[in-house]
Amino acid sequence: MAKKKTAASANKRTPRRSVLSDEIYEMIKTMIFDHEIAPGSRVNIDALSAQLEVSQTPVREALARLESDGLIAKEPLKGYKATELLSIKQLNDLFQFRLLIEPWAAEQAAKLIDNTGKTALKAEMQSAKTALKFAGENQFQALSEHDSRFHTLVSSISGNQTVADFYDRTHCHLHLFRLYMANKLHRIDGESRADFVQDLFEQYYQSGSGQLAIKEHEAIAKAILDQNAKAAKAAMHTHIESSLKRFSPAALAANK
Amino acid sequence: MAKKKTAASANKRTPRRSVLSDEIYEMIKTMIFDHEIAPGSRVNIDALSAQLEVSQTPVREALARLESDGLIAKEPLKGYKATELLSIKQLNDLFQFRLLIEPWAAEQAAKLIDNTGKTALKAEMQSAKTALKFAGENQFQALSEHDSRFHTLVSSISGNQTVADFYDRTHCHLHLFRLYMANKLHRIDGESRADFVQDLFEQYYQSGSGQLAIKEHEAIAKAILDQNAKAAKAAMHTHIESSLKRFSPAALAANK
DNA sequence: ACTTCGAAAATACTATACGAAATAGTATTC
DNA sequence: GAATACTATTTCGTATAGTATTTTCGAAGT
């Protein structure tokens, strides 16, 4: 609902700096992220464009891109629908893929990092800590975003653009977040979405998973900053395996 | 020009089994591969939809998807343009990426292959040989397509869908790069595009690169069929490194 | 000659309305 | 009760108009 206003005002008043189509793309992504568009549910272009208060044209473009991203599936002449949540197998496949890529990326990052990279990495770790302290009710969101930025950063420091691009394309954080959300939505009926996020974070936080993830990130960051390639590689490997373990119960629950 | 007719007839006469938007997507992709849309050149939606004799809507959707594929880039409010070709660095990055993924995929394939997979793999190797013998002037095309199918097949036998998907995304860039080589290395003006491809094949073929690649494929296939995981992994690693070496001189020439 | 400015043209982007074709759902017939 | 026919809904594509932004290009000022 808040989104409608944003779209309308951005459209009518302010001189646009970007293109509506891109905004719509981001908005729909967010809606999928928040389960406002539930996994597996149909996406009616008419309804969506009405809700967002834009015409069909930008919605169509956005959906076409989301389809390439694997977040939306198109059935010809039947319409678009949000993709289902990751199955256990898909989750394992995804993490196996990451295990092939990211430890190598961390290793390279440790070898090739320069001062700019070091500054960026330190800044990211710092901001993660402060975000966790002050984000209040949005701490889980903050954590998730930090995680995404961290892995993107390491990939980019590795110097291999292909690797960096391909990490982005996995949409890891989005899939994992959806998984957790679904898990939570399953348990508590009738609550508002904001409350779900809050609850979700609390569970995640109180289980110590958040701190663990940050700790592991710190180990990776330290190794990279020390330019200890072997340690960086090992730390990233450990981190991804731990991360998979933390997410697996959610996947189990989501898949009933 | 031949394409126009296809589009029009598919649109007007026959009952459609797929969606126009998808056809347009394939057509534009073909146009990029054929250098009908040159790398780096701008893509005028009006002109393109006129040329293909369809409205803008399906063209926009196709371009949005091609953008996700990395074949087209969008600059907000300025329009779409075909992406530039791979630089030497990007080519190296891409092959480094493949070195991380595909040897593992081959290893897994050797471990997990079943009878269906064995049949498919044998059939592919067989068809590669016959295609090379009898394809005549389309031998380069045949070889290129076999290469694509072979690597796709191994990825899919590996059982990891994420890995298979990501291989697919890399391949179009390699394909494009090969055709680009053709164009650059044989810069003969006034010749038709088909002639370029033909010329490329001849050089490639006469240099023995084609046979080499097939030989390496056979080594990989044998190891997988023998379910010798280690050998399969090693053979794939060797193959990709050799493949890069075969590409590199052309890449150097192409980038002046 | 070189920049700087500004109008005109070209182009990108969005909105809207309509229509054809396929799917989905419902009723009718046998 | 099953197959068929009809209706409704929805998707997909077309056409067109209007707005916003970039680009072009020429004139004025330095």
mmCIF file of C-alpha atoms in Angstrom, chain B residues 3-248:
data_model
loop_
_atom_site.group_PDB
_atom_site.id
_atom_site.type_symbol
_atom_site.label_atom_id
_atom_site.label_comp_id
_atom_site.label_asym_id
_atom_site.label_seq_id
_atom_site.Cartn_x
_atom_site.Cartn_y
_atom_site.Cartn_z
ATOM 1 C CA LYS B 3 13.264 -13.272 -40.832
ATOM 2 C CA LYS B 4 10.558 -10.784 -41.568
ATOM 3 C CA LYS B 5 8.593 -13.292 -43.535
ATOM 4 C CA THR B 6 8.903 -15.880 -40.815
ATOM 5 C CA ALA B 7 7.585 -13.499 -38.224
ATOM 6 C CA ALA B 8 4.708 -12.327 -40.293
ATOM 7 C CA SER B 9 3.566 -15.747 -41.331
ATOM 8 C CA ALA B 10 3.919 -17.179 -37.876
ATOM 9 C CA ASN B 11 1.873 -14.307 -36.608
ATOM 10 C CA LYS B 12 -0.916 -14.177 -39.107
ATOM 11 C CA ARG B 13 -1.538 -17.623 -40.457
ATOM 12 C CA THR B 14 -0.669 -20.568 -38.306
ATOM 13 C CA PRO B 15 -2.275 -21.132 -34.912
ATOM 14 C CA ARG B 16 0.435 -20.153 -32.491
ATOM 15 C CA ARG B 17 1.915 -22.792 -30.266
ATOM 16 C CA SER B 18 4.305 -20.463 -28.505
ATOM 17 C CA VAL B 19 4.303 -16.790 -27.738
ATOM 18 C CA LEU B 20 5.436 -14.111 -30.141
ATOM 19 C CA SER B 21 7.560 -12.511 -27.492
ATOM 20 C CA ASP B 22 9.626 -15.692 -27.284
ATOM 21 C CA GLU B 23 10.069 -15.882 -31.017
ATOM 22 C CA ILE B 24 11.231 -12.299 -31.115
ATOM 23 C CA TYR B 25 13.655 -13.053 -28.327
ATOM 24 C CA GLU B 26 15.193 -15.865 -30.342
ATOM 25 C CA MET B 27 15.249 -13.763 -33.480
ATOM 26 C CA ILE B 28 17.071 -10.891 -31.866
ATOM 27 C CA LYS B 29 19.530 -13.313 -30.321
ATOM 28 C CA THR B 30 20.179 -14.750 -33.752
ATOM 29 C CA MET B 31 20.639 -11.282 -35.150
ATOM 30 C CA ILE B 32 23.260 -10.607 -32.514
ATOM 31 C CA PHE B 33 25.058 -13.860 -33.229
ATOM 32 C CA ASP B 34 25.009 -13.100 -36.933
ATOM 33 C CA HIS B 35 26.328 -9.624 -36.330
ATOM 34 C CA GLU B 36 23.265 -8.245 -37.978
ATOM 35 C CA ILE B 37 23.271 -6.274 -34.767
ATOM 36 C CA ALA B 38 26.909 -5.376 -34.322
ATOM 37 C CA PRO B 39 28.551 -5.407 -30.909
ATOM 38 C CA GLY B 40 28.316 -2.012 -29.281
ATOM 39 C CA SER B 41 25.775 -0.724 -31.730
ATOM 40 C CA ARG B 42 22.573 0.915 -30.616
ATOM 41 C CA VAL B 43 19.275 -0.861 -30.889
ATOM 42 C CA ASN B 44 16.400 1.321 -31.929
ATOM 43 C CA ILE B 45 13.181 -0.248 -30.749
ATOM 44 C CA ASP B 46 11.061 1.543 -33.305
ATOM 45 C CA ALA B 47 13.254 0.444 -36.164
ATOM 46 C CA LEU B 48 13.584 -3.089 -34.859
ATOM 47 C CA SER B 49 9.868 -3.603 -34.376
ATOM 48 C CA ALA B 50 9.288 -2.210 -37.844
ATOM 49 C CA GLN B 51 11.889 -4.506 -39.328
ATOM 50 C CA LEU B 52 10.450 -7.550 -37.590
ATOM 51 C CA GLU B 53 6.946 -6.381 -38.372
ATOM 52 C CA VAL B 54 5.693 -6.609 -34.847
ATOM 53 C CA SER B 55 4.703 -4.013 -32.301
ATOM 54 C CA GLN B 56 7.017 -2.665 -29.651
ATOM 55 C CA THR B 57 5.604 -4.688 -26.803
ATOM 56 C CA PRO B 58 7.159 -8.067 -27.615
ATOM 57 C CA VAL B 59 10.392 -6.381 -28.652
ATOM 58 C CA ARG B 60 10.637 -4.647 -25.297
ATOM 59 C CA GLU B 61 10.077 -7.892 -23.440
ATOM 60 C CA ALA B 62 12.688 -9.645 -25.545
ATOM 61 C CA LEU B 63 15.221 -6.891 -24.946
ATOM 62 C CA ALA B 64 14.580 -6.958 -21.226
ATOM 63 C CA ARG B 65 15.392 -10.655 -21.192
ATOM 64 C CA LEU B 66 18.433 -10.213 -23.403
ATOM 65 C CA GLU B 67 19.649 -7.643 -20.956
ATOM 66 C CA SER B 68 19.588 -10.246 -18.200
ATOM 67 C CA ASP B 69 21.512 -12.536 -20.504
ATOM 68 C CA GLY B 70 24.194 -9.904 -20.858
ATOM 69 C CA LEU B 71 23.801 -9.694 -24.608
ATOM 70 C CA ILE B 72 22.128 -6.292 -24.519
ATOM 71 C CA ALA B 73 22.800 -3.379 -22.196
ATOM 72 C CA LYS B 74 20.298 -0.751 -21.232
ATOM 73 C CA GLU B 75 21.181 2.840 -20.541
ATOM 74 C CA PRO B 76 18.191 4.504 -18.932
ATOM 75 C CA LEU B 77 16.541 7.078 -21.187
ATOM 76 C CA LYS B 78 19.189 6.512 -23.820
ATOM 77 C CA GLY B 79 18.142 3.131 -25.047
ATOM 78 C CA TYR B 80 19.441 -0.350 -25.589
ATOM 79 C CA LYS B 81 22.710 -1.321 -27.226
ATOM 80 C CA ALA B 82 24.397 -4.603 -27.965
ATOM 81 C CA THR B 83 27.103 -5.334 -25.431
ATOM 82 C CA GLU B 84 30.716 -5.126 -26.440
ATOM 83 C CA LEU B 85 32.616 -8.311 -27.087
ATOM 84 C CA LEU B 86 34.702 -10.039 -24.496
ATOM 85 C CA SER B 87 38.064 -8.444 -23.813
ATOM 86 C CA ILE B 88 41.075 -10.645 -23.241
ATOM 87 C CA LYS B 89 40.647 -10.235 -19.531
ATOM 88 C CA GLN B 90 36.991 -11.124 -19.671
ATOM 89 C CA LEU B 91 37.799 -14.176 -21.740
ATOM 90 C CA ASN B 92 40.339 -15.270 -19.153
ATOM 91 C CA ASP B 93 37.880 -14.581 -16.362
ATOM 92 C CA LEU B 94 35.260 -16.647 -18.084
ATOM 93 C CA PHE B 95 37.578 -19.594 -18.553
ATOM 94 C CA GLN B 96 38.764 -19.349 -14.978
ATOM 95 C CA PHE B 97 35.132 -19.520 -13.966
ATOM 96 C CA ARG B 98 34.612 -22.589 -16.123
ATOM 97 C CA LEU B 99 37.689 -24.178 -14.549
ATOM 98 C CA LEU B 100 36.008 -23.843 -11.186
ATOM 99 C CA ILE B 101 32.733 -25.357 -12.320
ATOM 100 C CA GLU B 102 33.124 -27.831 -15.102
ATOM 101 C CA PRO B 103 35.835 -30.173 -13.834
ATOM 102 C CA TRP B 104 33.703 -30.657 -10.753
ATOM 103 C CA ALA B 105 30.678 -31.225 -12.967
ATOM 104 C CA ALA B 106 32.534 -33.869 -14.962
ATOM 105 C CA GLU B 107 33.635 -35.550 -11.764
ATOM 106 C CA GLN B 108 30.074 -35.664 -10.481
ATOM 107 C CA ALA B 109 28.801 -36.859 -13.814
ATOM 108 C CA ALA B 110 31.188 -39.812 -13.658
ATOM 109 C CA LYS B 111 29.941 -40.644 -10.204
ATOM 110 C CA LEU B 112 26.253 -40.280 -10.861
ATOM 111 C CA ILE B 113 25.681 -41.215 -14.460
ATOM 112 C CA ASP B 114 22.915 -43.732 -15.148
ATOM 113 C CA ASN B 115 21.954 -45.669 -18.234
ATOM 114 C CA THR B 116 19.904 -42.859 -19.698
ATOM 115 C CA GLY B 117 22.861 -40.553 -19.331
ATOM 116 C CA LYS B 118 25.233 -43.058 -20.867
ATOM 117 C CA THR B 119 22.997 -43.468 -23.873
ATOM 118 C CA ALA B 120 22.711 -39.723 -24.322
ATOM 119 C CA LEU B 121 26.436 -39.201 -24.010
ATOM 120 C CA LYS B 122 27.248 -41.948 -26.508
ATOM 121 C CA ALA B 123 24.690 -40.569 -28.912
ATOM 122 C CA GLU B 124 26.141 -37.079 -28.653
ATOM 123 C CA MET B 125 29.658 -38.259 -29.360
ATOM 124 C CA GLN B 126 28.432 -40.325 -32.267
ATOM 125 C CA SER B 127 26.454 -37.470 -33.763
ATOM 126 C CA ALA B 128 29.461 -35.202 -33.408
ATOM 127 C CA LYS B 129 31.542 -37.515 -35.534
ATOM 128 C CA THR B 130 28.977 -37.975 -38.252
ATOM 129 C CA ALA B 131 28.205 -34.285 -38.273
ATOM 130 C CA LEU B 132 31.846 -33.494 -38.807
ATOM 131 C CA LYS B 133 32.039 -35.940 -41.656
ATOM 132 C CA PHE B 134 28.943 -34.991 -43.527
ATOM 133 C CA ALA B 135 28.054 -31.464 -42.531
ATOM 134 C CA GLY B 136 29.866 -30.076 -45.558
ATOM 135 C CA GLU B 137 29.965 -26.329 -45.502
ATOM 136 C CA ASN B 138 28.268 -26.137 -42.147
ATOM 137 C CA GLN B 139 30.971 -27.997 -40.329
ATOM 138 C CA PHE B 140 31.979 -25.130 -38.148
ATOM 139 C CA GLN B 141 28.392 -24.595 -37.156
ATOM 140 C CA ALA B 142 28.041 -28.285 -36.405
ATOM 141 C CA LEU B 143 31.172 -28.348 -34.325
ATOM 142 C CA SER B 144 30.153 -25.299 -32.379
ATOM 143 C CA GLU B 145 26.752 -26.741 -31.637
ATOM 144 C CA HIS B 146 28.181 -30.056 -30.604
ATOM 145 C CA ASP B 147 30.511 -28.304 -28.198
ATOM 146 C CA SER B 148 27.598 -26.496 -26.663
ATOM 147 C CA ARG B 149 25.502 -29.635 -26.354
ATOM 148 C CA PHE B 150 28.377 -31.651 -24.941
ATOM 149 C CA HIS B 151 29.140 -29.268 -22.121
ATOM 150 C CA THR B 152 25.473 -28.773 -21.396
ATOM 151 C CA LEU B 153 24.993 -32.517 -21.275
ATOM 152 C CA VAL B 154 27.861 -33.085 -18.855
ATOM 153 C CA SER B 155 26.578 -30.291 -16.637
ATOM 154 C CA SER B 156 23.127 -31.775 -16.566
ATOM 155 C CA ILE B 157 24.391 -35.293 -15.841
ATOM 156 C CA SER B 158 26.226 -33.828 -12.874
ATOM 157 C CA GLY B 159 22.799 -33.545 -11.311
ATOM 158 C CA ASN B 160 23.311 -30.009 -10.063
ATOM 159 C CA GLN B 161 20.720 -27.791 -11.700
ATOM 160 C CA THR B 162 22.351 -24.573 -10.539
ATOM 161 C CA VAL B 163 25.601 -25.539 -12.181
ATOM 162 C CA ALA B 164 23.833 -26.536 -15.381
ATOM 163 C CA ASP B 165 21.953 -23.248 -15.523
ATOM 164 C CA PHE B 166 25.088 -21.246 -15.052
ATOM 165 C CA TYR B 167 26.915 -23.044 -17.782
ATOM 166 C CA ASP B 168 24.104 -22.125 -20.144
ATOM 167 C CA ARG B 169 24.594 -18.474 -19.408
ATOM 168 C CA THR B 170 28.272 -18.543 -20.240
ATOM 169 C CA HIS B 171 27.917 -20.323 -23.492
ATOM 170 C CA CYS B 172 26.238 -17.627 -25.528
ATOM 171 C CA HIS B 173 29.174 -15.344 -24.842
ATOM 172 C CA LEU B 174 31.635 -17.905 -26.076
ATOM 173 C CA HIS B 175 29.557 -18.479 -29.131
ATOM 174 C CA LEU B 176 29.432 -14.791 -29.838
ATOM 175 C CA PHE B 177 33.136 -14.518 -29.325
ATOM 176 C CA ARG B 178 33.844 -17.240 -31.818
ATOM 177 C CA LEU B 179 31.780 -15.545 -34.451
ATOM 178 C CA TYR B 180 33.488 -12.301 -33.666
ATOM 179 C CA MET B 181 36.821 -13.928 -34.299
ATOM 180 C CA ALA B 182 35.545 -14.994 -37.633
ATOM 181 C CA ASN B 183 34.611 -11.509 -38.537
ATOM 182 C CA LYS B 184 37.813 -9.906 -37.391
ATOM 183 C CA LEU B 185 40.305 -12.457 -38.553
ATOM 184 C CA HIS B 186 38.879 -12.592 -41.998
ATOM 185 C CA ARG B 187 38.065 -9.018 -42.538
ATOM 186 C CA ILE B 188 37.056 -9.285 -46.114
ATOM 187 C CA ASP B 189 34.678 -6.589 -47.111
ATOM 188 C CA GLY B 190 31.636 -7.209 -49.163
ATOM 189 C CA GLU B 191 31.415 -10.853 -48.296
ATOM 190 C CA SER B 192 28.248 -12.232 -46.891
ATOM 191 C CA ARG B 193 28.042 -13.344 -43.323
ATOM 192 C CA ALA B 194 27.693 -16.990 -44.245
ATOM 193 C CA ASP B 195 31.004 -16.716 -46.032
ATOM 194 C CA PHE B 196 32.641 -15.363 -42.923
ATOM 195 C CA VAL B 197 31.480 -18.303 -40.916
ATOM 196 C CA GLN B 198 32.638 -20.617 -43.638
ATOM 197 C CA ASP B 199 36.061 -18.997 -43.703
ATOM 198 C CA LEU B 200 36.329 -19.239 -39.972
ATOM 199 C CA PHE B 201 35.570 -22.881 -40.050
ATOM 200 C CA GLU B 202 38.159 -23.544 -42.673
ATOM 201 C CA GLN B 203 40.924 -21.931 -40.717
ATOM 202 C CA TYR B 204 39.798 -23.584 -37.537
ATOM 203 C CA TYR B 205 39.442 -26.915 -39.226
ATOM 204 C CA GLN B 206 42.700 -26.786 -41.116
ATOM 205 C CA SER B 207 44.580 -25.824 -37.989
ATOM 206 C CA GLY B 208 43.309 -29.063 -36.504
ATOM 207 C CA SER B 209 41.612 -27.337 -33.610
ATOM 208 C CA GLY B 210 38.329 -29.004 -34.354
ATOM 209 C CA GLN B 211 39.750 -32.487 -34.218
ATOM 210 C CA LEU B 212 41.663 -31.660 -31.078
ATOM 211 C CA ALA B 213 38.550 -30.476 -29.325
ATOM 212 C CA ILE B 214 36.678 -33.611 -30.338
ATOM 213 C CA LYS B 215 39.542 -35.785 -29.140
ATOM 214 C CA GLU B 216 39.423 -34.083 -25.769
ATOM 215 C CA HIS B 217 35.686 -34.501 -25.605
ATOM 216 C CA GLU B 218 36.154 -38.179 -26.287
ATOM 217 C CA ALA B 219 38.617 -38.494 -23.439
ATOM 218 C CA ILE B 220 36.124 -36.838 -21.106
ATOM 219 C CA ALA B 221 33.259 -38.965 -22.341
ATOM 220 C CA LYS B 222 35.270 -42.148 -21.923
ATOM 221 C CA ALA B 223 36.202 -41.294 -18.352
ATOM 222 C CA ILE B 224 32.601 -40.500 -17.499
ATOM 223 C CA LEU B 225 31.318 -43.669 -19.124
ATOM 224 C CA ASP B 226 33.945 -45.659 -17.213
ATOM 225 C CA GLN B 227 32.741 -43.866 -14.112
ATOM 226 C CA ASN B 228 36.315 -42.835 -13.451
ATOM 227 C CA ALA B 229 35.634 -39.609 -11.587
ATOM 228 C CA LYS B 230 39.229 -38.499 -11.135
ATOM 229 C CA ALA B 231 40.058 -39.008 -14.789
ATOM 230 C CA ALA B 232 36.931 -37.178 -15.866
ATOM 231 C CA LYS B 233 37.775 -34.205 -13.701
ATOM 232 C CA ALA B 234 41.338 -34.078 -14.979
ATOM 233 C CA ALA B 235 40.291 -34.476 -18.595
ATOM 234 C CA MET B 236 37.812 -31.647 -18.336
ATOM 235 C CA HIS B 237 40.409 -29.426 -16.730
ATOM 236 C CA THR B 238 42.852 -30.138 -19.503
ATOM 237 C CA HIS B 239 40.213 -29.580 -22.134
ATOM 238 C CA ILE B 240 39.229 -26.161 -20.859
ATOM 239 C CA GLU B 241 42.826 -25.039 -20.590
ATOM 240 C CA SER B 242 43.564 -26.234 -24.110
ATOM 241 C CA SER B 243 40.426 -24.578 -25.321
ATOM 242 C CA LEU B 244 41.523 -21.263 -23.860
ATOM 243 C CA LYS B 245 44.867 -21.605 -25.579
ATOM 244 C CA ARG B 246 43.129 -22.175 -28.876
ATOM 245 C CA PHE B 247 41.054 -19.091 -28.301
ATOM 246 C CA SER B 248 43.815 -16.811 -27.133
#
